[in-house]
């Protein structure tokens, strides 16, 4: 329990019938670690339990009234169905906007590539992943299409996001192949050099508009991936037709972001690298850029490494972004994203703008 930071474990028999609960309190000062769980646990007869249809508020009240921290959820035959804890309820209260599944767990997705797409997806499904992202710098390719079809054929109920793309033709192909959502963006990222290296790309706003127009015919959501530098860029992406956005550089300097913290000229920075950088490719992102067979010394980078200013905790950055999006929607007079897309008007700014 210490290794996984777990405060308690339900004890069940081979038929998944609840026998009791073993908590840290039961073993904290125990000298004989050879004892069986049933000798230390709180037995079922002394437990407070609830049925599977209990609401969060009802569970909270039961925990409070009985001065307990854990509430096992069982069916009429004592089969364990879940465990509600004070920690769970506190997390829900403190993070009401967190995306959770029907079991109250955070929704988790994972990226898969072309070379190991099916095998990796299989292992991820075993681990309980909620969706996968078939991720490539060029989503409108034969390998992506074939991998997408194989994944959807094997795991029909698993949502698959596919990309990256920037054209209507690519959107049609991925949708016909089974994509549940589309990721749009060829080279708009702040440390992505695809457009410079390959000469290929579509302006991000144009790509969002074109792809989302096609995707809406099939009720397929669009994710705007890259090019978000300010909260206003989020508003523009949503107004252009995106259902949501993906961001990297904005969060790169936060405390929670991966990367080494360094001090440079008296200021605090964090290292940040693009998926197409040499360092990232050497660590495993080669197949995203179709260079999985290329030796490291011959890799052609489509991204760079950089340092970004330290920004503190990610929650503070998100608060500012959400505030900016709300302000933008307020200026347009939109109460939700659908209304924003209906009411927003785009105006071309010339070089002689005022």
mmCIF file of C-alpha atoms in Angstrom, residues 40 98 106 118 166 312 326 347:
data_model
loop_
_atom_site.group_PDB
_atom_site.id
_atom_site.type_symbol
_atom_site.label_atom_id
_atom_site.label_comp_id
_atom_site.label_asym_id
_atom_site.label_seq_id
_atom_site.Cartn_x
_atom_site.Cartn_y
_atom_site.Cartn_z
ATOM 1 C CA UNK A 40 -6.190 -7.632 10.784
ATOM 2 C CA UNK A 98 -12.238 17.232 -14.514
ATOM 3 C CA UNK A 106 -9.954 10.528 -14.843
ATOM 4 C CA UNK A 118 -2.140 -2.408 -33.079
ATOM 5 C CA UNK A 166 -5.005 19.967 -42.926
ATOM 6 C CA UNK A 312 4.657 28.504 -12.029
ATOM 7 C CA UNK A 326 -14.833 33.613 -21.522
ATOM 8 C CA UNK A 347 -12.097 39.922 -40.932
#
